[in-house]
Coordinates of C-alpha atoms in Angstrom, one line a residue:
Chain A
X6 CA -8.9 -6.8 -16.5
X7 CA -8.9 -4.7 -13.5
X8 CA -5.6 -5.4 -12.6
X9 CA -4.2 -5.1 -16.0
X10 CA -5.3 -1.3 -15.7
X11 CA -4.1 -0.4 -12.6
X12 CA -0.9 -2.1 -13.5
X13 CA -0.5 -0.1 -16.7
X14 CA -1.6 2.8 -14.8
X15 CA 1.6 2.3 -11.9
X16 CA 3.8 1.6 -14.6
X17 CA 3.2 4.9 -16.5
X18 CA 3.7 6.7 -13.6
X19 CA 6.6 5.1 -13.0
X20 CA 8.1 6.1 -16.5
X21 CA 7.0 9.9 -16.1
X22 CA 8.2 10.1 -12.9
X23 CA 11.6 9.2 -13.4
X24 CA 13.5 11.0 -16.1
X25 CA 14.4 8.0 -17.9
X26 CA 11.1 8.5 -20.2
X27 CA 12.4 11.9 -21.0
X28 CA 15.6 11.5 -21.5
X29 CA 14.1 8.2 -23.8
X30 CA 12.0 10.3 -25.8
X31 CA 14.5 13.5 -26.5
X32 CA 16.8 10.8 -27.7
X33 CA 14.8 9.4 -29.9
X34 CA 13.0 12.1 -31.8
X35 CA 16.6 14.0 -31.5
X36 CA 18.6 11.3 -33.3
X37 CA 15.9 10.0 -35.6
X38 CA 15.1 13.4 -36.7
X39 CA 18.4 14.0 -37.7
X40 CA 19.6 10.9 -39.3
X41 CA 16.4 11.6 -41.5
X42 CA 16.7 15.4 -42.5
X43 CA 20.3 15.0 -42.9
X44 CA 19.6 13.4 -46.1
X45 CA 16.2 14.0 -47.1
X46 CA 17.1 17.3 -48.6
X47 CA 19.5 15.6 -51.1
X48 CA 17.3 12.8 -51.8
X49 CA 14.3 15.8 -52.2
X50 CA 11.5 12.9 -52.1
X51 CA 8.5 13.2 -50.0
X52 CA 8.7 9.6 -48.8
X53 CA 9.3 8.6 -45.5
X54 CA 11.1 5.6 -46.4
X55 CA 14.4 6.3 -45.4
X56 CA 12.7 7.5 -42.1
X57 CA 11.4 3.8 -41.2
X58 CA 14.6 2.1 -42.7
X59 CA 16.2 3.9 -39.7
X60 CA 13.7 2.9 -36.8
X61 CA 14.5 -0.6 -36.0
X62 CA 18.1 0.5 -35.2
X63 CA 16.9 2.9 -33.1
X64 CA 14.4 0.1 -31.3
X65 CA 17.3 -2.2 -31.0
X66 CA 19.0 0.2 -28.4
X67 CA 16.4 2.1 -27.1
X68 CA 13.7 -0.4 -26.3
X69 CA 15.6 -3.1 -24.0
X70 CA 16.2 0.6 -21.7
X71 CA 12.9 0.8 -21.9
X72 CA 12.2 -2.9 -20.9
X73 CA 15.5 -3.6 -18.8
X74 CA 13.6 -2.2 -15.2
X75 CA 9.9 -3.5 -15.4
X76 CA 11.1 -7.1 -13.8
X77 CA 15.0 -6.9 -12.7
X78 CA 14.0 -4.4 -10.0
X79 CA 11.2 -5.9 -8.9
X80 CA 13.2 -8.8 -8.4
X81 CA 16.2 -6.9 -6.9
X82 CA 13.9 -4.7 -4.7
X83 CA 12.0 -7.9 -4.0
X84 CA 8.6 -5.9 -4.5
X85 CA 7.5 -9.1 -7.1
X86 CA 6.8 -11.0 -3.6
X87 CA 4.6 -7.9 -2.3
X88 CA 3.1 -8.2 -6.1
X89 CA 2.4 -11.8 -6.5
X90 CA 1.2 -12.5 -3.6
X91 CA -1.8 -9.6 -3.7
X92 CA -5.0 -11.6 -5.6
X93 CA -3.9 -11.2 -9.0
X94 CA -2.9 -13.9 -11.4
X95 CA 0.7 -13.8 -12.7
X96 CA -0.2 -12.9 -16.6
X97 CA -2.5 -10.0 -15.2
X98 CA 1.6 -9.2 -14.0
X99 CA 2.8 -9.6 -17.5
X100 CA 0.3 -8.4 -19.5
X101 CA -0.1 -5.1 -17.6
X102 CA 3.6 -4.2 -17.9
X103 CA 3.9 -4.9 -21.2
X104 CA 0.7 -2.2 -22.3
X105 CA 2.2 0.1 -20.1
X106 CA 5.8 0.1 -22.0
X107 CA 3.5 -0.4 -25.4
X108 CA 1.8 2.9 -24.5
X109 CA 4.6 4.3 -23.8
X110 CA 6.4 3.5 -26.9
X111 CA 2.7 4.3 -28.9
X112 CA 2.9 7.7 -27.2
X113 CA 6.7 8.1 -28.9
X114 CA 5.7 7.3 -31.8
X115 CA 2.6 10.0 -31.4
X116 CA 5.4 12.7 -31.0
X117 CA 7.5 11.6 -34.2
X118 CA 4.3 12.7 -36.2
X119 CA 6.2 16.0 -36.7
X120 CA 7.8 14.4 -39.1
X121 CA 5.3 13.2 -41.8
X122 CA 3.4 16.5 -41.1
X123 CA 6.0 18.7 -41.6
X124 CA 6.9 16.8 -44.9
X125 CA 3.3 16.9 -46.1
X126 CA 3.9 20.7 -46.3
X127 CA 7.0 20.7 -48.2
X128 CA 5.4 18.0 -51.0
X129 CA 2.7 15.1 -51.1
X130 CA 3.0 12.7 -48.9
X131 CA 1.0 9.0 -49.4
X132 CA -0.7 9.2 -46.0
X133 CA -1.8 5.5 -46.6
X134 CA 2.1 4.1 -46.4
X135 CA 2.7 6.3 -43.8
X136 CA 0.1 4.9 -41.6
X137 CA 0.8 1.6 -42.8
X138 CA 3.9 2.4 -41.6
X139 CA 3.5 3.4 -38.0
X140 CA 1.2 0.4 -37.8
X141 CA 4.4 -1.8 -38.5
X142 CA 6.9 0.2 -36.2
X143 CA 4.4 -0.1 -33.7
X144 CA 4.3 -4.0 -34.3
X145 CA 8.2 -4.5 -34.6
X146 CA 8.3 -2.1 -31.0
X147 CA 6.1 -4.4 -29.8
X148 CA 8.1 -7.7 -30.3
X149 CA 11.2 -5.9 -29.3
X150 CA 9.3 -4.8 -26.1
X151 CA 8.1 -9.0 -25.6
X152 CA 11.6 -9.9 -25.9
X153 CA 12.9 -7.2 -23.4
X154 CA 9.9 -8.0 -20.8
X155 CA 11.0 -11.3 -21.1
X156 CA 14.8 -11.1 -20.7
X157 CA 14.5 -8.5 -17.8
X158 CA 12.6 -11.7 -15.9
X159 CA 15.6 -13.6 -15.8
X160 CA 17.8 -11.1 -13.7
X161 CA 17.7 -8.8 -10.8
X162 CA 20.4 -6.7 -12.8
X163 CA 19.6 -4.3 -15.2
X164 CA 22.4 -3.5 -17.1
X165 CA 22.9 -7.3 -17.6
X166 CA 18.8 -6.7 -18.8
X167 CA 19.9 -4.2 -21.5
X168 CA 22.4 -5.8 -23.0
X169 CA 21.2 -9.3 -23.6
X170 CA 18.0 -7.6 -24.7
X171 CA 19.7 -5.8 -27.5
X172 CA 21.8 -9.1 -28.1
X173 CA 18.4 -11.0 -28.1
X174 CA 17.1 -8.8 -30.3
X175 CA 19.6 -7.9 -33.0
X176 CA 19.7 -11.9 -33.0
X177 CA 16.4 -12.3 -34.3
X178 CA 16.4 -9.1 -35.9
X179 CA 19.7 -10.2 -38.1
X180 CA 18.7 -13.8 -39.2
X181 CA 16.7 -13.1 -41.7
X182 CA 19.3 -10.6 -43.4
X183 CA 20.7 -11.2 -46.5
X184 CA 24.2 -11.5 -45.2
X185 CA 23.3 -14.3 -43.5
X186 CA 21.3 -16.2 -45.3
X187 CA 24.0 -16.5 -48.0
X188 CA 26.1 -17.9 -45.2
X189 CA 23.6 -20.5 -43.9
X190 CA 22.7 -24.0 -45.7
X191 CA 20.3 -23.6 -48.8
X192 CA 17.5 -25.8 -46.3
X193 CA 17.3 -23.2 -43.9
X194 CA 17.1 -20.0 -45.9
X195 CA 13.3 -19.7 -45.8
X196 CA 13.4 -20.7 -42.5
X197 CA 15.8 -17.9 -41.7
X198 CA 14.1 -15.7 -43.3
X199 CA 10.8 -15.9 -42.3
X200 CA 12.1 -15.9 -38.4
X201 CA 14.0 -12.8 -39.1
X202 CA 12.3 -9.5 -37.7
X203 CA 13.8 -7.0 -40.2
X204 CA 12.6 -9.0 -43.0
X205 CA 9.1 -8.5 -42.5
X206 CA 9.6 -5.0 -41.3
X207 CA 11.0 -4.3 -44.5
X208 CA 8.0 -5.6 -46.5
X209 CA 6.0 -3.6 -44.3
X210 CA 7.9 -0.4 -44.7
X211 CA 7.3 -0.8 -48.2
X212 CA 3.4 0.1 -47.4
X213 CA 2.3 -3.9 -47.9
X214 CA 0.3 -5.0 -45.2
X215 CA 0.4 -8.4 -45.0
X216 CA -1.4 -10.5 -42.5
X217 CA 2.0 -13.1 -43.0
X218 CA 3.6 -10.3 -41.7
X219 CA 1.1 -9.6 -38.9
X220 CA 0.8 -13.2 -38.0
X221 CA 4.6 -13.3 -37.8
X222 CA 4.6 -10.6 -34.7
X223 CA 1.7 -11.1 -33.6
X224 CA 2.9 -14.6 -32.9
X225 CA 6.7 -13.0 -31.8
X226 CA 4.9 -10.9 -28.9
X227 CA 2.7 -14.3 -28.1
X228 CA 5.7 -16.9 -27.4
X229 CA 7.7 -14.1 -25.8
X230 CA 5.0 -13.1 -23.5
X231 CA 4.2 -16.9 -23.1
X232 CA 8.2 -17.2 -22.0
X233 CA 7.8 -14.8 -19.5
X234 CA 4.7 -16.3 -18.1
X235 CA 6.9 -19.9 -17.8
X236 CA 9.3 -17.7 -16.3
X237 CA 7.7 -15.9 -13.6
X238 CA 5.9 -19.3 -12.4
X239 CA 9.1 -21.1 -12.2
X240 CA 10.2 -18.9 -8.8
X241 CA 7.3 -21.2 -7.2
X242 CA 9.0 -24.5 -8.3
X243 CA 12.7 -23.5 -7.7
Chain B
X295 CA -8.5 -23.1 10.0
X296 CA -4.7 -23.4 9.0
X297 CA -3.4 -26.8 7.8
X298 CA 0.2 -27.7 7.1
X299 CA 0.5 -31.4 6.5
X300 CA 4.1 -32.8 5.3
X301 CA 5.6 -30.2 3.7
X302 CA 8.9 -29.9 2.4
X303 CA 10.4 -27.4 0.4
X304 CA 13.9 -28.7 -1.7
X305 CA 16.1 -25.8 -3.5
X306 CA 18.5 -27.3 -6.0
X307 CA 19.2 -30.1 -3.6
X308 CA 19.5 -28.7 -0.5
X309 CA 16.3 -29.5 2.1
X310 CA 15.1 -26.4 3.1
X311 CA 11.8 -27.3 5.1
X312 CA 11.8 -31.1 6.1
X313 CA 8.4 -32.6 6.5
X314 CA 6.9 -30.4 8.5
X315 CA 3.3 -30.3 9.7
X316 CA 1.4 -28.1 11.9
X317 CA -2.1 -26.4 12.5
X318 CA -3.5 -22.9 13.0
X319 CA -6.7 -22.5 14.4
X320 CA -8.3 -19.5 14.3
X321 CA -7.5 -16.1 16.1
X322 CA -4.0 -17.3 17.3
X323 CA -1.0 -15.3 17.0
X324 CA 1.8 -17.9 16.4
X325 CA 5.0 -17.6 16.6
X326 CA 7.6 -18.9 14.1
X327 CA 11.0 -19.0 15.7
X328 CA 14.4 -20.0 14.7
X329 CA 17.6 -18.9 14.0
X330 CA 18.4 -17.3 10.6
X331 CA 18.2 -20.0 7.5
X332 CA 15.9 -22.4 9.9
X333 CA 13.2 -22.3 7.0
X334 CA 10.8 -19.7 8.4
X335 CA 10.4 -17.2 5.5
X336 CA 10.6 -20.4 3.1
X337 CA 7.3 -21.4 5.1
X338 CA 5.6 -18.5 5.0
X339 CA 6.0 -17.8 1.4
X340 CA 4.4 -21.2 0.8
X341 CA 1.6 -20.6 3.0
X342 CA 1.0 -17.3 0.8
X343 CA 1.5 -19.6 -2.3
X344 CA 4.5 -17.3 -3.1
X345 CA 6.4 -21.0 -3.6
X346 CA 5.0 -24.3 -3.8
X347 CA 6.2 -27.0 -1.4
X348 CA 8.1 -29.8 -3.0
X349 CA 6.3 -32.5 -1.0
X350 CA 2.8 -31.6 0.7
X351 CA -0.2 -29.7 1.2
X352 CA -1.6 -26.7 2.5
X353 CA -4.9 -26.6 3.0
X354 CA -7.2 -23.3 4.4
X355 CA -10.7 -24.9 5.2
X356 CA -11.2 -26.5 2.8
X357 CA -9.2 -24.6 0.0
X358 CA -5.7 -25.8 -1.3
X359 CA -3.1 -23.3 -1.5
X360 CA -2.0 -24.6 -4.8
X361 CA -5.2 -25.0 -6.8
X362 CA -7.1 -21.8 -5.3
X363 CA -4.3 -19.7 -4.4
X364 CA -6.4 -16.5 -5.8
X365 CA -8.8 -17.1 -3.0
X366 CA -6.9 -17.8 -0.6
X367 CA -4.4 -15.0 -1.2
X368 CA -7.5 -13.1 -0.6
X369 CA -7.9 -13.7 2.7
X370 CA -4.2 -13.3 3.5
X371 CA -2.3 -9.8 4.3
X372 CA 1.7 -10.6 3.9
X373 CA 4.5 -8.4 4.9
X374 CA 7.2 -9.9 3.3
X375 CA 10.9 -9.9 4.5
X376 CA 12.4 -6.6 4.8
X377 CA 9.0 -5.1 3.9
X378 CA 9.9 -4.4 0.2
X379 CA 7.7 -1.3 -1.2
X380 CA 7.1 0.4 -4.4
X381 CA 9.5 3.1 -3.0
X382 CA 8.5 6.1 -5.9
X383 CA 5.0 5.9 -4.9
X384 CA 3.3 8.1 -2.5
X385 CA 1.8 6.5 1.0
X386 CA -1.5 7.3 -0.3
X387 CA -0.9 6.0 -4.1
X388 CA 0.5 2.4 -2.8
X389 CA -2.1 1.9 -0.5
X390 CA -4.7 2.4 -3.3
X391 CA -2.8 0.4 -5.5
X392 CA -2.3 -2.2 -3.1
X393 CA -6.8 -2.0 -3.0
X394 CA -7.0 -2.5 -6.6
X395 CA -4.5 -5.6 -6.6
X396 CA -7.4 -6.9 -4.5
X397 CA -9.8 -6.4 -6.1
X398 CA -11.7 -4.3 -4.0
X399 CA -14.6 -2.0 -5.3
X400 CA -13.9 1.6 -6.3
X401 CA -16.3 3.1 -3.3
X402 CA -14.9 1.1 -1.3
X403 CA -10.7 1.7 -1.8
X404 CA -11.4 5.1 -0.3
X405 CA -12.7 4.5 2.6
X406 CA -10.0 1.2 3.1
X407 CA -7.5 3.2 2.6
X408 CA -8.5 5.6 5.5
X409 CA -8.9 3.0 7.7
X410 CA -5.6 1.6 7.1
X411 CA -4.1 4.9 7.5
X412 CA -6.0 5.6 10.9
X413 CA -5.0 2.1 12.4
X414 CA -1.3 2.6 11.4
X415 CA -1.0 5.7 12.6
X416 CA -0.3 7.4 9.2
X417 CA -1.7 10.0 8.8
X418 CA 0.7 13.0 8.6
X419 CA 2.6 11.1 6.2
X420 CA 0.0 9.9 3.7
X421 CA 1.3 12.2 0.6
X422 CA 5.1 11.7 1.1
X423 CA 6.6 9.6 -1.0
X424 CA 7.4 5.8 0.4
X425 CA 11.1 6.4 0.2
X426 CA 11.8 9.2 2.2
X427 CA 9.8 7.9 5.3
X428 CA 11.7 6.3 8.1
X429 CA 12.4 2.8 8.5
X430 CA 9.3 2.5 11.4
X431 CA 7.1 4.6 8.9
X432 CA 8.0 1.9 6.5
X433 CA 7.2 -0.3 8.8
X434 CA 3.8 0.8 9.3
X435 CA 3.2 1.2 5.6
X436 CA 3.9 -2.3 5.2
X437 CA 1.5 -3.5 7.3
X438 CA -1.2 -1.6 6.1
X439 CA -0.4 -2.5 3.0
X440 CA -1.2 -6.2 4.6
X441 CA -4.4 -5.1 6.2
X442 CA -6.1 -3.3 2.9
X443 CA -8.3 -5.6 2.3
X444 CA -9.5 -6.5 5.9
X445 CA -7.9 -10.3 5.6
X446 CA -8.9 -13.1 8.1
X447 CA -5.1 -13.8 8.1
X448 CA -2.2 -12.1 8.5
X449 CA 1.1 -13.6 7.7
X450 CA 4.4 -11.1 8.8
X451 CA 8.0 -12.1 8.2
X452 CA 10.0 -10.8 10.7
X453 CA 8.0 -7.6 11.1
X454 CA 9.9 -5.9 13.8
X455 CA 13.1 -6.4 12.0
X456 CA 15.8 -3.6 11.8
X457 CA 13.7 -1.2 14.1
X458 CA 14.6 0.6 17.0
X459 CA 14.0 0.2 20.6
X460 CA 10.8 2.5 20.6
X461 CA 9.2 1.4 16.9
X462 CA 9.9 -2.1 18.0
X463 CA 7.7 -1.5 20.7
X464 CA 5.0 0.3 18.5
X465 CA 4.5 -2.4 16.0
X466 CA 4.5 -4.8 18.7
X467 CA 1.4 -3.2 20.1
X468 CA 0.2 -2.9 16.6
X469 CA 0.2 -6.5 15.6
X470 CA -1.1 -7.3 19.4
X471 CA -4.6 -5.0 18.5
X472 CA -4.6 -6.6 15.1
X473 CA -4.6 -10.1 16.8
X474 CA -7.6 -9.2 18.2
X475 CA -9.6 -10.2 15.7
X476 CA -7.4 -11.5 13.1
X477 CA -5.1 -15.0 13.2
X478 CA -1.7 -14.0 13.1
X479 CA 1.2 -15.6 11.9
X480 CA 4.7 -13.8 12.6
X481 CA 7.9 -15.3 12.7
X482 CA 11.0 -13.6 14.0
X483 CA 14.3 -14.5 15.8
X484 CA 13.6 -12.3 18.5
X485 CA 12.4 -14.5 21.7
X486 CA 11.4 -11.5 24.1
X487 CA 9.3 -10.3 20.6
X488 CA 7.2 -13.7 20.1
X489 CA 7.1 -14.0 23.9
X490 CA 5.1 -10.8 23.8
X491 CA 3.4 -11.0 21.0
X492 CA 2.5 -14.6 20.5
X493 CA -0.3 -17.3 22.4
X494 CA 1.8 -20.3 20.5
X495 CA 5.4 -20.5 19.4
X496 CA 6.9 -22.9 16.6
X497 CA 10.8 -23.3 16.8
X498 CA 12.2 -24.3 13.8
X499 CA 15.6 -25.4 13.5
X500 CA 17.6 -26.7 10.1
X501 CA 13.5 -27.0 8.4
X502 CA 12.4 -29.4 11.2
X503 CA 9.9 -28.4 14.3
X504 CA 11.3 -29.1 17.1
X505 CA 9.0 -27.6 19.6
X506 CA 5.8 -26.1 19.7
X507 CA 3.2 -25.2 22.9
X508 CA 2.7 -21.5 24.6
X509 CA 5.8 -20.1 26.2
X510 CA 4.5 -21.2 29.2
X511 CA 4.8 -24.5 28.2
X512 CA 8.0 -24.3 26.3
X513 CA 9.1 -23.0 29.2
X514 CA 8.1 -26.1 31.7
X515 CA 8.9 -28.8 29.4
X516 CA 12.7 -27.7 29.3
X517 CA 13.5 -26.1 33.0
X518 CA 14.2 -28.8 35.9
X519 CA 16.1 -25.9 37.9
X520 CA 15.6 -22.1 38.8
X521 CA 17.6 -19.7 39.2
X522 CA 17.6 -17.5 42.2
X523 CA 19.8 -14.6 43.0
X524 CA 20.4 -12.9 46.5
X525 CA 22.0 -9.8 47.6
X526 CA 22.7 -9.9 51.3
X527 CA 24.9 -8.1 53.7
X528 CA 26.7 -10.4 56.2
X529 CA 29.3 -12.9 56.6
X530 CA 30.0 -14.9 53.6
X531 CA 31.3 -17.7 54.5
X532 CA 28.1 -18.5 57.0
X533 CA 25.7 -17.6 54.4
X534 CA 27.5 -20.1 51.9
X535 CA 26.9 -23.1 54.6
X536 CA 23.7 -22.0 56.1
X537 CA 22.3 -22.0 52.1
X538 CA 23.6 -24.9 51.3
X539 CA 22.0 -26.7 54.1
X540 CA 18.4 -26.0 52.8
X541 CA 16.5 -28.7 51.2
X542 CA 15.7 -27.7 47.4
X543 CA 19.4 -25.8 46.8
X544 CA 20.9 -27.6 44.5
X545 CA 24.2 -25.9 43.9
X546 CA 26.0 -22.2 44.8
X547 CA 26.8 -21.0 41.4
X548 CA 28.8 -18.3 42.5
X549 CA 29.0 -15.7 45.5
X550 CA 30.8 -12.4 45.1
X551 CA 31.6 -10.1 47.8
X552 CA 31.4 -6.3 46.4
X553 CA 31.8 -3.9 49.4
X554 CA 29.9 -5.4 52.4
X555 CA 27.2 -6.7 49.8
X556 CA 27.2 -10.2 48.6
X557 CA 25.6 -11.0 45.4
X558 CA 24.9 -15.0 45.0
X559 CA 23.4 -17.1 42.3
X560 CA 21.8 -20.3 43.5
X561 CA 20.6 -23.0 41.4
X562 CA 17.3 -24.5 43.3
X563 CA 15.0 -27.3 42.5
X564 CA 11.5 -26.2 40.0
X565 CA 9.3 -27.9 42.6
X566 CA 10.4 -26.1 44.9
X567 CA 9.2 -22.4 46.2
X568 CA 12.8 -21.4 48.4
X569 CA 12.5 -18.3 48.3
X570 CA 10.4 -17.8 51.8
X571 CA 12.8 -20.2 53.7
X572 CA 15.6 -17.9 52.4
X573 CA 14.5 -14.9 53.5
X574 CA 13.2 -16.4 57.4
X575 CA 16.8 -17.7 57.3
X576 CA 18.9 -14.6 56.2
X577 CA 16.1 -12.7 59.2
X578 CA 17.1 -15.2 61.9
X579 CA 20.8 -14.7 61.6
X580 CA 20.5 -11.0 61.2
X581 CA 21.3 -10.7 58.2
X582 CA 20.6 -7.9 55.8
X583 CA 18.6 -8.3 52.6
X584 CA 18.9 -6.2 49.9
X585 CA 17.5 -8.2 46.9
X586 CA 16.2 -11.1 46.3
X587 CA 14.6 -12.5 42.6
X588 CA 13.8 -15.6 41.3
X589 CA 15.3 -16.4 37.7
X590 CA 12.8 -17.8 35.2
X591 CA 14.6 -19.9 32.6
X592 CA 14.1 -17.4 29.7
X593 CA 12.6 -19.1 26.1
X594 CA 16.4 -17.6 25.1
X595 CA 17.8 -20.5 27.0
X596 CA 15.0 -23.1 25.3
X597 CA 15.8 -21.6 21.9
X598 CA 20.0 -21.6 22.6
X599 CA 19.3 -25.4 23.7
X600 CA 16.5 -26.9 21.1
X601 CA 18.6 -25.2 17.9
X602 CA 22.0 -26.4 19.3
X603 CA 21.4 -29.8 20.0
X604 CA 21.8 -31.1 16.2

């Protein structure tokens, strides 16, 4: 447990040190802001709907750059053989990485509370969906977070990192759309749509919690963090 | 302390570390030699359980490197190859996070740290960031990054690697005051660095052993001749014969005449101490002397002929 905090403790560091985590969060509260306000106005509802309809496009790009460094340079920079060869067990590794980037996202999210408070002045808001609502943005971050932890394990190079995160990602993000699933055999639409991330963000956004839905990510972030375990053993076996 | 029985180490078919066995007792400083891609750094990342051998086992007393790597890995201080450090962190900050990553108690990282910083001579630079030290600062930060938490064993790949003249020398007596009380296990390419350094060498070549003793040893297993050269002032052609007549010279391997000096190499017999009978001969002809050395076979010729033979 020790290890886990002082991980997520170097990792921070290493996000506010570098201007990656500001440049990261301007971006995000920038662009989200504005896709939202540019058409609240004309929809003139106090609902933050349209606001969380946007987020997981946002995620899809913005997480894996968030991700696409925590293992590719340790691997490049070779620092992974400095790391796993202090007394620590390799998911201390994992698991410490991925809080830290969790935080870090948690912390984003923290600042985009400008929003739902500056709507609450303007007309009544239903707190209770909003917070339902963070609660699943912080759960689909999450699972996008698992996936990009684990992809950046199997390069040195970030760029590559980044983009077969987002690919990763959309992937599993897109299967459970409805575009697809009327291309797909009728014995694996419920299949495809229960594996589908945006699916159960949507039920989510609609201010249902469902523990389906929880199980679902929860269970996303497990076998993705499991991977990434597999993963980072291999090197011993190569 | 150390045991190494059978290992071998295969990456995607190719036979990087064939069968090879050895065994460190404690407080050595050995020696891992070879030329580059011999298998050194692929043994010592599986004697810090950074890899696991294909075929083998490693065994610290009585622990085995694959079952209770934790505790061994806490008795070990590595330096990888090429030292890689968490470059955006300060001296200070690495150290301390290097203390936490073993587990060592809060009171305690403090004063580790200081110690570390006092015995590697890095003070002055303790708040700088890691990346814009020197390559010998690195250096030093890299080894106290292996000595943090006080380990019985200290494993260094190639630690004196890309330095200059001076650093080289400075780690070198670094790693000689840390063998004091620690077992050592360096490996380098270097021969003049192991034959400083080091009480035993291993030369490794193509991920087979194919010698080990002190240099010393190495040294007398291999040589059968010595090498003496002679600067003299006189007639050349006499000094040829009258040298060639001694018993023990085995061979003139080359006279030059520079000036009135004359500069000879002479290939004698090991047994044999010629250098007394040399110098009473070049006196009674009245001769001049100006130099005269005897020519130990260097480990550099045992390491050119043990890793060419295959």
């Amino acid at each position: 447990m020790k290890h886990i905090f002082a991980i997520i403790k170097k990792e921070l560091k290493d996000y506010f040190n570098s201007p990656l985590a500001y440049v990261f969060i301007s971006i995000f509260l920038v662009v989200s802001n504005w896709l939202f306000f540019r058409s609240f106005f004309i929809q003139a509802q106090a609902s933050m709907r349209p606001y969380f309809s946007l987020l997981p496009w946002l995620f899809l790009f913005l997480i894996p750059a968030v991700t696409m460094r925590l293992w590719a340079e340790e691997k490049k920079l070779n620092t992974a053989e400095v790391l796993f060869t202090w007394s620590i067990k390799d998911p201390e590794a994992i698991l410490g990485k991925f809080f830290a980037s969790l935080i870090f996202i948690a912390l984003t999210l923290i600042l985009s509370l400008s929003v739902p408070l500056s709507i609450s002045f303007i007309g009544g808001l239903d707190w209770g969906i909003v917070i339902a609502s963070y609660l699943g943005a912080l759960l689909l971050a999450a699972a996008f977070l698992a996936i990009g932890l684990f992809i950046s394990s199997l390069t040195d190079n970030q760029i590559i990192a980044f983009i077969l995160a987002v690919a990763l990602a959309f992937a599993i993000f897109m299967v459970g759309e409805d575009f697809v699933l009327y291309a797909l055999p009728n014995y694996l639409v419920n299949l495809a749509q229960y594996l589908g991330l945006g699916a159960h963000f949507a039920s989510i956004n609609r201010g249902v919690l469902d523990s389906r839905d929880i199980i679902y990510y929860l269970s996303i972030i497990f076998i993705f963090l499991y991977l990434n375990t597999r993963q980072i053993a291999s090197r011993k076996w190569k | 302390m150390i045991k190494v029985e059978n290992i071998s180490k295969q990456f995607n078919g190719f036979l990087a570390l064939d069968d090879i066995s050895f065994e460190i007792k404690e407080h050595e400083v050995v020696g891992l030699l070879g030329p580059n891609g011999a298998g050194k750094t692929t043994t010592l990342r599986i004697l810090t359980g950074f890899f696991n051998p294909t075929l083998g086992q490693v065994k610290y007393d009585d622990l085995d490197i694959i079952d209770d790597d934790i505790k061994i890995k806490q008795k070990i201080g590595y330096l990888p190859e090429n030292n890689p450090l968490y470059d955006e962190l300060k001296v200070k900050e690495y150290l301390v996070y290097a203390a936490q990553m073993h587990d060592l108690a809060k009171p305690k990282i403090k004063e580790a740290v200081n110690k570390v910083i006092e015995t590697c001579g890095l003070k002055e630079k303790q708040n700088q960031e890691i990346s814009k030290l020197s390559k010998g600062y690195k250096q030093r930060v890299g080894l106290a990054q292996a000595l943090i938490h006080n380990p019985e064993i200290l494993i260094l790949d190639e630690p004196t690697e890309g330095l200059d003249p001076n650093q080289r020398i400075e780690i070198r007596d670094l790693i000689k005051k840390i063998g004091q009380e620690k077992t050592v296990i360096l490996s380098s390419h270097v021969l003049s660095e192991v034959e400083a350094t080091c009480n035993r060498v291993l030369i490794i070549n193509q991920g087979k052993i194919v010698a080990s003793g002190t240099p010393a040893e190495l040294k007398s297993q291999t040589t059968s001749q010595t090498k003496i050269l002679l600067k003299v002032e006189g007639p050349q052609d006499k000094i040829v014969e009258e040298l060639k007549k001694l018993e023990g010279v085995e061979r003139i391997i080359s006279a030059q005449k520079e000036n009135n000096l004359i500069t000879l190499e002479i290939e004698t017999d090991s047994t044999k101490e010629l250098r007394k009978s040399i110098v009473h001969l070049i006196i009674d002809n009245g001769w001049e002397l100006y130099e005269i050395s005897k020519q130990e076979k260097s480990l550099e010729d045992i390491f050119v002929k043990l890793t060419k033979q295959t």
